Structure formats: structure tokens, C-alpha cells
Coordinates of C-alpha atoms in Angstrom, one line a residue:
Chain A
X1 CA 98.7 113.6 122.7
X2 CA 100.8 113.6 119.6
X3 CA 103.2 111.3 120.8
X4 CA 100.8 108.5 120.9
X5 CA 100.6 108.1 117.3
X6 CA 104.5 108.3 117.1
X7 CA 104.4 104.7 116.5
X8 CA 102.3 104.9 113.0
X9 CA 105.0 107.4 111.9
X10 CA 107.8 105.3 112.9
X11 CA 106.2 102.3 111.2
X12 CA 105.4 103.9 108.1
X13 CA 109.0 105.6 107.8
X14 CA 109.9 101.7 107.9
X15 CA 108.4 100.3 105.5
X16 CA 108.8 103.2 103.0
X17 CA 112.7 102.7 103.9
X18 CA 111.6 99.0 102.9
X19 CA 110.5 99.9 99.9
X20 CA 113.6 102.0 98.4
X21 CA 115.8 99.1 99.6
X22 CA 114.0 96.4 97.4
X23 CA 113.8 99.1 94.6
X24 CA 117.1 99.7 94.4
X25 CA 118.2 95.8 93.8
X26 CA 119.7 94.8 90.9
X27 CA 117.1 92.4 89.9
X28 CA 114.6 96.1 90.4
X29 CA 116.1 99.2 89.5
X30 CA 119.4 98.4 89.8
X31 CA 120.6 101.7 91.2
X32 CA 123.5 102.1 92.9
X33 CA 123.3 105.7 94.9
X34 CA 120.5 106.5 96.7
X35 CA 120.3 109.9 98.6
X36 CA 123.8 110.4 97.8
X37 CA 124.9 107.2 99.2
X38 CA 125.6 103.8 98.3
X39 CA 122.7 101.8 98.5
X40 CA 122.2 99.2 100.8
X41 CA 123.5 96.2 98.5
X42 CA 126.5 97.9 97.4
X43 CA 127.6 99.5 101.1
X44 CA 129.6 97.9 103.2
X45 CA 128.9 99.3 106.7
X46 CA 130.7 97.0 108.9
X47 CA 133.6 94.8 108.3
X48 CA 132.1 91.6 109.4
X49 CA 130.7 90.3 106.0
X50 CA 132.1 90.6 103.1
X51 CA 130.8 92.5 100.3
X52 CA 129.0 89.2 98.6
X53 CA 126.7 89.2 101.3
X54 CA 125.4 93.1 101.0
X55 CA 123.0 91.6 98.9
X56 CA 121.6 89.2 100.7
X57 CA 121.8 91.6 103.5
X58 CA 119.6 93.9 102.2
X59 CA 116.9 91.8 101.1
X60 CA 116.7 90.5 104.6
X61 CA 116.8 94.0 105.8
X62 CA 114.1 95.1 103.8
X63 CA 111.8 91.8 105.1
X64 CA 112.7 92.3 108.5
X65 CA 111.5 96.4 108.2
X66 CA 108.0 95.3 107.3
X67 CA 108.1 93.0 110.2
X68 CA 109.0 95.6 112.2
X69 CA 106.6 98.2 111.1
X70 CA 104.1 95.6 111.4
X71 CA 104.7 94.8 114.9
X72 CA 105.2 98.3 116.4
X73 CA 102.1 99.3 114.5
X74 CA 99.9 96.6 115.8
X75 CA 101.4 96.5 119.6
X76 CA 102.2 100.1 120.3
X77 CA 99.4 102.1 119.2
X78 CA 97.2 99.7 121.5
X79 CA 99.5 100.1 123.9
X80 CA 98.9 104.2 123.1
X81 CA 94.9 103.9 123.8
X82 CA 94.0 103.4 119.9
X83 CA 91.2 101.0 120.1
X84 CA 92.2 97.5 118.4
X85 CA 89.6 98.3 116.2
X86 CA 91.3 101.2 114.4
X87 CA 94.4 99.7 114.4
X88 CA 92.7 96.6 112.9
X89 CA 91.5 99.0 110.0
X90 CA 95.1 100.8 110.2
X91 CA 96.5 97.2 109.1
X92 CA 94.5 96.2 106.6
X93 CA 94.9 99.3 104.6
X94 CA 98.8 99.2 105.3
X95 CA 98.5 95.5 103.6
X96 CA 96.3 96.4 100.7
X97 CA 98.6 99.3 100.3
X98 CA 101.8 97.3 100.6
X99 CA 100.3 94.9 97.8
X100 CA 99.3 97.7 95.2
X101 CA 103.2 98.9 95.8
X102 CA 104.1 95.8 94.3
X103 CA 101.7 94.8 91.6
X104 CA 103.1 98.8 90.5
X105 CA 106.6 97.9 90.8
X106 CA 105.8 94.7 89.0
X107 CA 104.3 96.9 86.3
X108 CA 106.7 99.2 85.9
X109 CA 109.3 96.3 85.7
X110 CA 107.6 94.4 83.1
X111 CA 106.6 97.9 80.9
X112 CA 110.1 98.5 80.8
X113 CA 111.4 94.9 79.6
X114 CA 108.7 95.0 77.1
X115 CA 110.4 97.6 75.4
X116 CA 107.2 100.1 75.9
X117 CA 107.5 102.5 73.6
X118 CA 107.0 106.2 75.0
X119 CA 104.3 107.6 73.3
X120 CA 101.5 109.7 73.8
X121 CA 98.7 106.9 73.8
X122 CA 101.2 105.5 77.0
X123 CA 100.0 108.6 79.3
X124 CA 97.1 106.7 80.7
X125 CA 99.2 103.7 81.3
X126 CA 101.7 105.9 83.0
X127 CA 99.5 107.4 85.1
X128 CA 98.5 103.8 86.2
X129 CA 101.5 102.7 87.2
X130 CA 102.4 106.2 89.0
X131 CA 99.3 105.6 91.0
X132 CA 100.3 101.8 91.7
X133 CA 104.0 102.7 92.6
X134 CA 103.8 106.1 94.5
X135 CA 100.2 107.3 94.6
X136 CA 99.2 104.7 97.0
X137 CA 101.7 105.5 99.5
X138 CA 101.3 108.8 99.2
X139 CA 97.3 107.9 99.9
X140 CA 98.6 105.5 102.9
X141 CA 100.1 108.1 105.0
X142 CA 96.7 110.6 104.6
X143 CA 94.4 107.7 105.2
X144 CA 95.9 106.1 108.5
X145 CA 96.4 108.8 110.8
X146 CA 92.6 109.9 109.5
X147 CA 91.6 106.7 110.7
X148 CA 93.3 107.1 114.1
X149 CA 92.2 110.6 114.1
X150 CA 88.7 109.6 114.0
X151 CA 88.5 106.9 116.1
X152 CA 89.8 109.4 118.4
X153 CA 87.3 112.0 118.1
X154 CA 84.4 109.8 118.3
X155 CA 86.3 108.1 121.8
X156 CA 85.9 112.0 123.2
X157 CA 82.6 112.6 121.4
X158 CA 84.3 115.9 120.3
X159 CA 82.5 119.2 119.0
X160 CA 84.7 118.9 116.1
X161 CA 83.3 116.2 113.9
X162 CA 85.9 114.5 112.3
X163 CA 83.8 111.5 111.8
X164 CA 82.6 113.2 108.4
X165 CA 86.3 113.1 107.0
X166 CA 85.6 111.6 104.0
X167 CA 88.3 109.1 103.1
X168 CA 87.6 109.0 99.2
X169 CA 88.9 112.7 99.2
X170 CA 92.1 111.7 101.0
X171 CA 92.4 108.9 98.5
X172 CA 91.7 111.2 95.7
X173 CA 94.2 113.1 96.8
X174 CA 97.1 110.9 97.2
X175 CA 96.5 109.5 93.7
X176 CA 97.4 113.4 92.1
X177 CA 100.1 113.7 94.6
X178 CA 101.5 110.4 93.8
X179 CA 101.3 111.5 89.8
X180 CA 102.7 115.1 90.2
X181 CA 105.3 113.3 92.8
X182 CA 106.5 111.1 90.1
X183 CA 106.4 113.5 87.0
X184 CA 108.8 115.8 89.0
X185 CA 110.8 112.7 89.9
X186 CA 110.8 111.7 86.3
X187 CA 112.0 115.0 85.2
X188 CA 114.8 115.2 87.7
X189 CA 116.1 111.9 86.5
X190 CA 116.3 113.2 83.2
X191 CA 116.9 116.9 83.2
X192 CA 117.8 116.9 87.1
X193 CA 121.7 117.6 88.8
X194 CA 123.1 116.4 92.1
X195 CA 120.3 114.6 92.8
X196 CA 121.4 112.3 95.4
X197 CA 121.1 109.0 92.6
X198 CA 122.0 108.7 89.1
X199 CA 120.8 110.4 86.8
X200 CA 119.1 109.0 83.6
X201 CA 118.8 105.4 85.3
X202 CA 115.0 105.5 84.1
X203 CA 116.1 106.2 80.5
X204 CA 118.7 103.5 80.6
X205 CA 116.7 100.4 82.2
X206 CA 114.0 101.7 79.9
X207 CA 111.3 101.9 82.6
X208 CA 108.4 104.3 82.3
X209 CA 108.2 106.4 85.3
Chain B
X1 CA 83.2 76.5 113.2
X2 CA 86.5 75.5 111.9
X3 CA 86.1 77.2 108.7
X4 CA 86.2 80.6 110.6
X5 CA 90.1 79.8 111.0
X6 CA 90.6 79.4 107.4
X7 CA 92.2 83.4 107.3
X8 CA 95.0 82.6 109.9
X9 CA 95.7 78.9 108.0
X10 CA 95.5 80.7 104.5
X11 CA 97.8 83.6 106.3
X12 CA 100.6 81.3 107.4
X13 CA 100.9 79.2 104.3
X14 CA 101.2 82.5 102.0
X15 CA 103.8 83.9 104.7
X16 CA 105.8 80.2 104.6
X17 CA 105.4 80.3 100.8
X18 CA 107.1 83.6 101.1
X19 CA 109.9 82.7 103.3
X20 CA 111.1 79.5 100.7
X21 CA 111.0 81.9 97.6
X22 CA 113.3 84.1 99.9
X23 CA 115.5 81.5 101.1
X24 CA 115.6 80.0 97.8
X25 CA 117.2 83.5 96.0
X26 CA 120.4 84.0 94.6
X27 CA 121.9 86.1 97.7
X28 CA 120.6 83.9 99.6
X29 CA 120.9 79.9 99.5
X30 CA 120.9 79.8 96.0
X31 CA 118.8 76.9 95.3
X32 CA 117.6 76.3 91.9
X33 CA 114.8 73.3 92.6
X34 CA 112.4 73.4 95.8
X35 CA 110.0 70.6 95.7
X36 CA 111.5 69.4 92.9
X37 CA 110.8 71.7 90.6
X38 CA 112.5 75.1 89.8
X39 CA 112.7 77.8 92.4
X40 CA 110.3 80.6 91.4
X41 CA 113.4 82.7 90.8
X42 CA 114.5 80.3 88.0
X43 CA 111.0 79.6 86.1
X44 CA 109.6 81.1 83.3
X45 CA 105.6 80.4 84.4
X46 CA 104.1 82.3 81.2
X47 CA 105.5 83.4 78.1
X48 CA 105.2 87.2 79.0
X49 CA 108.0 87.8 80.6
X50 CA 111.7 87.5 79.8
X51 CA 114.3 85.2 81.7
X52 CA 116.0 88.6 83.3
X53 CA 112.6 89.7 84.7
X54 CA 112.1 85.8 87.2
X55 CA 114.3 87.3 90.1
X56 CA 112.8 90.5 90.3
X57 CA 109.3 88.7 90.2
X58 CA 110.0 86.5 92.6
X59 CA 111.3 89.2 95.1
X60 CA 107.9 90.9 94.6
X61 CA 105.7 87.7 95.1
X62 CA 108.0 87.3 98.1
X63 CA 106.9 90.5 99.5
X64 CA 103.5 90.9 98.3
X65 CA 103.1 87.2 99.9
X66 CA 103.7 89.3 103.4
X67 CA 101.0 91.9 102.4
X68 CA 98.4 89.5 101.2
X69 CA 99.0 87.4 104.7
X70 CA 98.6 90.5 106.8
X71 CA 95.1 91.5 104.7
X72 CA 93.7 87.8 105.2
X73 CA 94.8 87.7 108.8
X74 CA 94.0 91.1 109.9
X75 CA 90.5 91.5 108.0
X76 CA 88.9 87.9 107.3
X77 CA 89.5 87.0 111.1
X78 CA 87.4 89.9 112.1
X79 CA 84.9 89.2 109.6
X80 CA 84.8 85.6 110.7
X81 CA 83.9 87.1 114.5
X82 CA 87.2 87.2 116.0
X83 CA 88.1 90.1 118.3
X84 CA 90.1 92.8 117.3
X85 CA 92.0 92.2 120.1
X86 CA 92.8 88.5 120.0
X87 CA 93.7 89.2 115.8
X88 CA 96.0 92.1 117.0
X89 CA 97.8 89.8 119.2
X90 CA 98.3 86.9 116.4
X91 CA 99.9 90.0 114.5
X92 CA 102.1 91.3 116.7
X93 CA 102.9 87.4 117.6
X94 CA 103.6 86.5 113.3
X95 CA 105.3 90.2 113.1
X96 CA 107.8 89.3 115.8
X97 CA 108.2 85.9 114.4
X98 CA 109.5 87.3 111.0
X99 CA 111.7 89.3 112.6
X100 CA 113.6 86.1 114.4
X101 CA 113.1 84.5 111.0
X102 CA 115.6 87.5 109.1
X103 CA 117.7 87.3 112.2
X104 CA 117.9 83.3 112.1
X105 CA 118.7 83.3 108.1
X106 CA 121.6 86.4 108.6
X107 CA 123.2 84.7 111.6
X108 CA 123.2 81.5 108.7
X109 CA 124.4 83.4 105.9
X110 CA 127.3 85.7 108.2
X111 CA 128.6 81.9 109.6
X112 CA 128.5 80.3 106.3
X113 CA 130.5 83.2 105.1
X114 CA 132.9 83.6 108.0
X115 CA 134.2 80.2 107.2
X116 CA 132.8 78.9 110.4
X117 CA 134.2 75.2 111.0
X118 CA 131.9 72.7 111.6
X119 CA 133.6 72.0 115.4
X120 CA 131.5 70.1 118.5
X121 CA 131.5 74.0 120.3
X122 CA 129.6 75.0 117.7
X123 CA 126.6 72.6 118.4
X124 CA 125.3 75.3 120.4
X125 CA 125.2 78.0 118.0
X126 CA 123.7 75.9 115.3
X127 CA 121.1 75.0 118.0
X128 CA 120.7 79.0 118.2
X129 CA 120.3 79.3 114.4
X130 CA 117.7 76.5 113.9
X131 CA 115.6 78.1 116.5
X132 CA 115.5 81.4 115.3
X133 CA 115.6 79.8 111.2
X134 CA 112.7 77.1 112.1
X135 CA 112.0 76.7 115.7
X136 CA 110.2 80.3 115.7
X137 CA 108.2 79.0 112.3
X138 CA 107.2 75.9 113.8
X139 CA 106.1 77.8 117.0
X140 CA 104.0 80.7 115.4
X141 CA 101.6 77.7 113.7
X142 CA 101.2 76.5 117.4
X143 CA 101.2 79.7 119.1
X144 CA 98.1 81.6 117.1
X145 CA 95.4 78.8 116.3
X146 CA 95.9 78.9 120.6
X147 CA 95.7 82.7 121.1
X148 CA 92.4 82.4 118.6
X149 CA 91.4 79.4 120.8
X150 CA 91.9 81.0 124.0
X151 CA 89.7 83.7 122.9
X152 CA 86.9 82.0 121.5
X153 CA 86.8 80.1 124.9
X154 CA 86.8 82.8 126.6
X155 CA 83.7 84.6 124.7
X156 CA 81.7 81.4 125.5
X157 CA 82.9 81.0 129.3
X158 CA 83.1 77.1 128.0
X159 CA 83.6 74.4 131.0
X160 CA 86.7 73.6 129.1
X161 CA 89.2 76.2 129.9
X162 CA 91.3 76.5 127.4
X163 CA 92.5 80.1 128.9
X164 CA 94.9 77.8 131.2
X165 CA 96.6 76.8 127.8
X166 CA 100.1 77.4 129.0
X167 CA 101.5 79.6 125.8
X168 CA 105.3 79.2 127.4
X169 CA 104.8 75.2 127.1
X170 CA 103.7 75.5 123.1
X171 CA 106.9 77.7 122.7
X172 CA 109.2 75.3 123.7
X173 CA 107.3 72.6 121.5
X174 CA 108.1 74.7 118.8
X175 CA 111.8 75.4 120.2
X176 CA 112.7 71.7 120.3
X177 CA 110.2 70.8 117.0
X178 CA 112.2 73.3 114.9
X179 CA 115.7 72.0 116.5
X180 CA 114.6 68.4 115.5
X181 CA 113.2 69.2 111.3
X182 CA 116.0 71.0 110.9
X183 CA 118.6 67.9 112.2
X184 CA 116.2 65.9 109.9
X185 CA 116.7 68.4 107.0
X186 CA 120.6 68.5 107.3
X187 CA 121.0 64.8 107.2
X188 CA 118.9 64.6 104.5
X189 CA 120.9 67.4 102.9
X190 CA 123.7 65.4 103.1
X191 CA 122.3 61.5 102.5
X192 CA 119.2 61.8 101.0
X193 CA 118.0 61.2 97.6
X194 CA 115.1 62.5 95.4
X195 CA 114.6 65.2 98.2
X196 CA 112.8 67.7 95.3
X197 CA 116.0 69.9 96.0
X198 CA 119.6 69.9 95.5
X199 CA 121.3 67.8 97.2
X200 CA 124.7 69.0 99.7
X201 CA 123.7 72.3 99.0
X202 CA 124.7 73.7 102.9
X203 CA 127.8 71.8 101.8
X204 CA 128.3 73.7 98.9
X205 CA 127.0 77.1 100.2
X206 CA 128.9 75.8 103.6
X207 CA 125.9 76.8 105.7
X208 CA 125.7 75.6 109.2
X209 CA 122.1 74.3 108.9

């Protein structure tokens, strides 16, 4: 059933929710809107903390949604019927995934305080750090549910062989989404209205993507 | 063989390693030494970086510290002939301990910023944080060399049976070990010297713990 693998989707919306969080820090991108919104440092939700501790807030937020993901991920799809196996291998690509985002992010960061120039010899490095910062979770959401998928199939020994789903395609793919993702992204921030965060941020912290 | 362990021991330092750069941040406790030297948010390790760039690299070693963990755990422990089953347990059991970790250090941060008064009643409540701040850390070291025990035991059907380890006893080990550092850490806090940090800091950042 569909439902079963509910808790990979919930996980992953987690952790990419995570993600924007720490990226929008002042010590990252420093951004302030996010979907139209203030982001999570700047908001005050509640009126039980005062607005020093959004910060702080945030940060733990953002630590606590990976622990999060990380348990509902490994509990409840065993708890679904998906051998611990594959949710073994489900983990350990997560992680490795997780750890790309930041060497990307950590990339992109220094790229930017380097003063990189933009020119066209830069593409290739570009490229590389759209891969790092947005190809590989683009590739994380096509691999895992082909993992589950297959452990499935060869649990039912099913006609339809989705054993021969060859994950190097998947990846493949994810690393041109994850470009084309971030071109478009990198346009809207320059040329781009209404676009639910501010506009030019890339242009003025100097970062390449 | 002991060495097969090595993944889970590696795993927990990187994730406590993690925790103190955390803890250690700006919007958090603020602490510019930790073993004496500077916090990782403060130093300048290499030359190719600028001073502005140390907190946002320390937020992503803090996080890529997680990711690394969960690869080590999840994939070396199999390798090293652990079930998939016993390793998904030790991550749900470290996944749900990071989650009591963000609660413990929020509950800190909200009653060091609500001007809580340091009042007898409130012995109770600062027993509540240091369990969820250092009881739960204390515990997960106890809790998953066990569970890995328990199911290497079990895969030999040794005369020792270590399945009757009572899980609910090492908890409360770790309950009352975590309750006792952290008394040991706030005195210290307040009368000890050459502790490799600053000194009277919950004083300053009028933390409860």
C-alpha cells in the first residue's frame, strides 16, 4: 500500500524543511523571507520567548528535524513491513546525502567570501556546487523510494522486475535536475518578482548559485 | 571482537562532538573556549577562510557531524556483522535521544530567558532539564553498546544471557549519572578554576544548569 511508505515522505519533507532553516541563518544566507514569510530566526510565533532567542530557536529546530526524520524513518517503515535491510540502505544514503548538502553549502559559502569572480571558466565549478547543494537531494528523493520499491518487489517475487532499476540513472538524473533546478532559481533571484524571498540576495552576499 | 564496535563508539563521539560545537554557538550558550581552547565558532583553523565565515562553518561541521554519525553507525555496524535489525534499533534509540537533547537545551535557553529565579521549587525543573540536557546523553552510551550486546548474545545462544540485561535499569543509570555531571558541572561553573572554559558563564547567560 501507498501509505506504508508515508513515513519516507514525511521524513524527507523534514529534513529538507531542515535544510532551508539552517540556510537561511545569518551566519548562511542570511535571508530573511522565505516562501513569503519570515524565516524561522526572524519570526516570532509565540509570545513566550523573546525575539533574541528566535535564533537559537531555530538552530535547535533544525537539529531536532533531522532527529526526527531519522527516527520516523528508521522505526516506522519497519514498522510498515520494509525489511530492516532496506531501510538500513535507506539510511545510509540519507547520511551520505545529508553530508554532500553540507560540504555544498560549505562551498558555496566559502566561493562567495572569496570574492569568486563570475566568469565563464567558473561554469564547471558552478555546476559542482549545484550538484553538492541541490542535485543531491534532488537524487535522494528518486533513489530511496527505488530502494523501498525494490525491496518490495523482490519480497512479492513480482512479474514486474523492478530489481533491474538501475540506480546510476536515477542519480544521473537528479544531478541535471538539481543543475536546471538551480539555474531557474538563480535567475528568479535576479530577474524574478514576488518570489516569496528577496530578490537579488545571491548577488548581494556574492554567492555563486 | 571488540573492534567490530568501533562504528557505534566512532558514531557517538562525532554526534557528542556535534552537540558541544552547538551548545557552544552564539544563540546558544555563547562560549568562546571549550577545552580550553577556542570554540570552533571562534577559530580561524587555516588561513583560507575569513573570520565572518567560523560561525557558519561551525554550524555545518555541527550538522555534517550528525550525517557522518548516522553513515558510520548505520553502514560499518552491518559490515562488521551486526543485524539490520539490532543497528535499526541503536538508530531509532540515538534519533530519539537527539530529540530530548534539543528539547533539554530549549527548555534551558526559554528559563534562562524568562528570568527564572534560582528558588528551592525549582530544584525539580532543573532535575527535568539535566535529564533531558545530559541524562539522555549519558544514557544512549549505555543503552546501545547493550542493545549490540544483547544481539550478539543472542546470535550465539551464549550460556551468559545477556538478553535478561534489564534496558529500564541502564536508563535510570543514565537518568541519575546525567543529574549528578551536571551538579558536578555547575559547581564547577561557579568555583572552579582552569576548567578549559569560561568560568560563571550559566551565571552570566543566567542558565539554570
Amino acid at each position: 500500500e501507498l501509505k506504508n511508505v508515508l513515513p519516507l515522505a514525511c521524513g524527507m519533507e523534514y529534513l529538507h524543511t531542515s535544510s532551508l532553516i539552517l540556510d537561511d541563518l545569518p551566519a548562511q544566507d542570511n535571508s530573511d523571507l522565505r516562501r513569503g514569510r519570515p524565516t524561522l530566526h526572524k519570526a516570532v510565533i509565540d509570545d513566550d520567548i523573546p525575539e533574541n532567542l528566535c535564533e537559537g530557536r531555530a538552530q535547535l529546530a533544525a537539529v531536532d528535524l533531522i532527529a526526527i526524520s531519522m527516527s520516523v524513518i528508521n522505526h516506522d517503515l519497519v514498522k510498515n513491513g520494509f525489511s530492516p535491510e532496506c531501510v538500513n540502505q535507506v539510511v545510509t544514503e540519507i547520511s551520505l546525502s545529508m553530508h554532500d548538502l553540507c560540504i555544498g553549502q560549505m562551498m558555496d559559502l566559502r566561493a562567495a567570501h572569496m570574492g569568486m569572480e563570475r566568469k565563464n571558466e567558473l561554469l564547471d565549478e558552478l555546476d559542482h556546487i549545484a550538484w553538492f547543494k541541490t542535485g543531491k537531494a534532488i537524487e535522494i528523493v528518486l533513489i530511496t523510494p527505488a530502494i523501498l520499491a525494490m525491496s518490495f518487489s523482490s519480497s512479492l517475487s513480482s512479474s514486474v522486475n523492478v530489481q533491474s532499476i538501475n540506480l546510476n540513472s536515477i542519480r544521473e538524473l537528479g544531478r541535471l535536475m538539481g543543475i536546471l533546478f538551480q539555474m531557474r532559481d538563480d535567475l528568479l533571484d535576479v530577474e524574478g518578482e514576488n518570489i516569496g524571498k528577496p530578490a537579488a540576495l545571491d548577488v548581494k552576499n556574492n554567492t555563486v548559485t
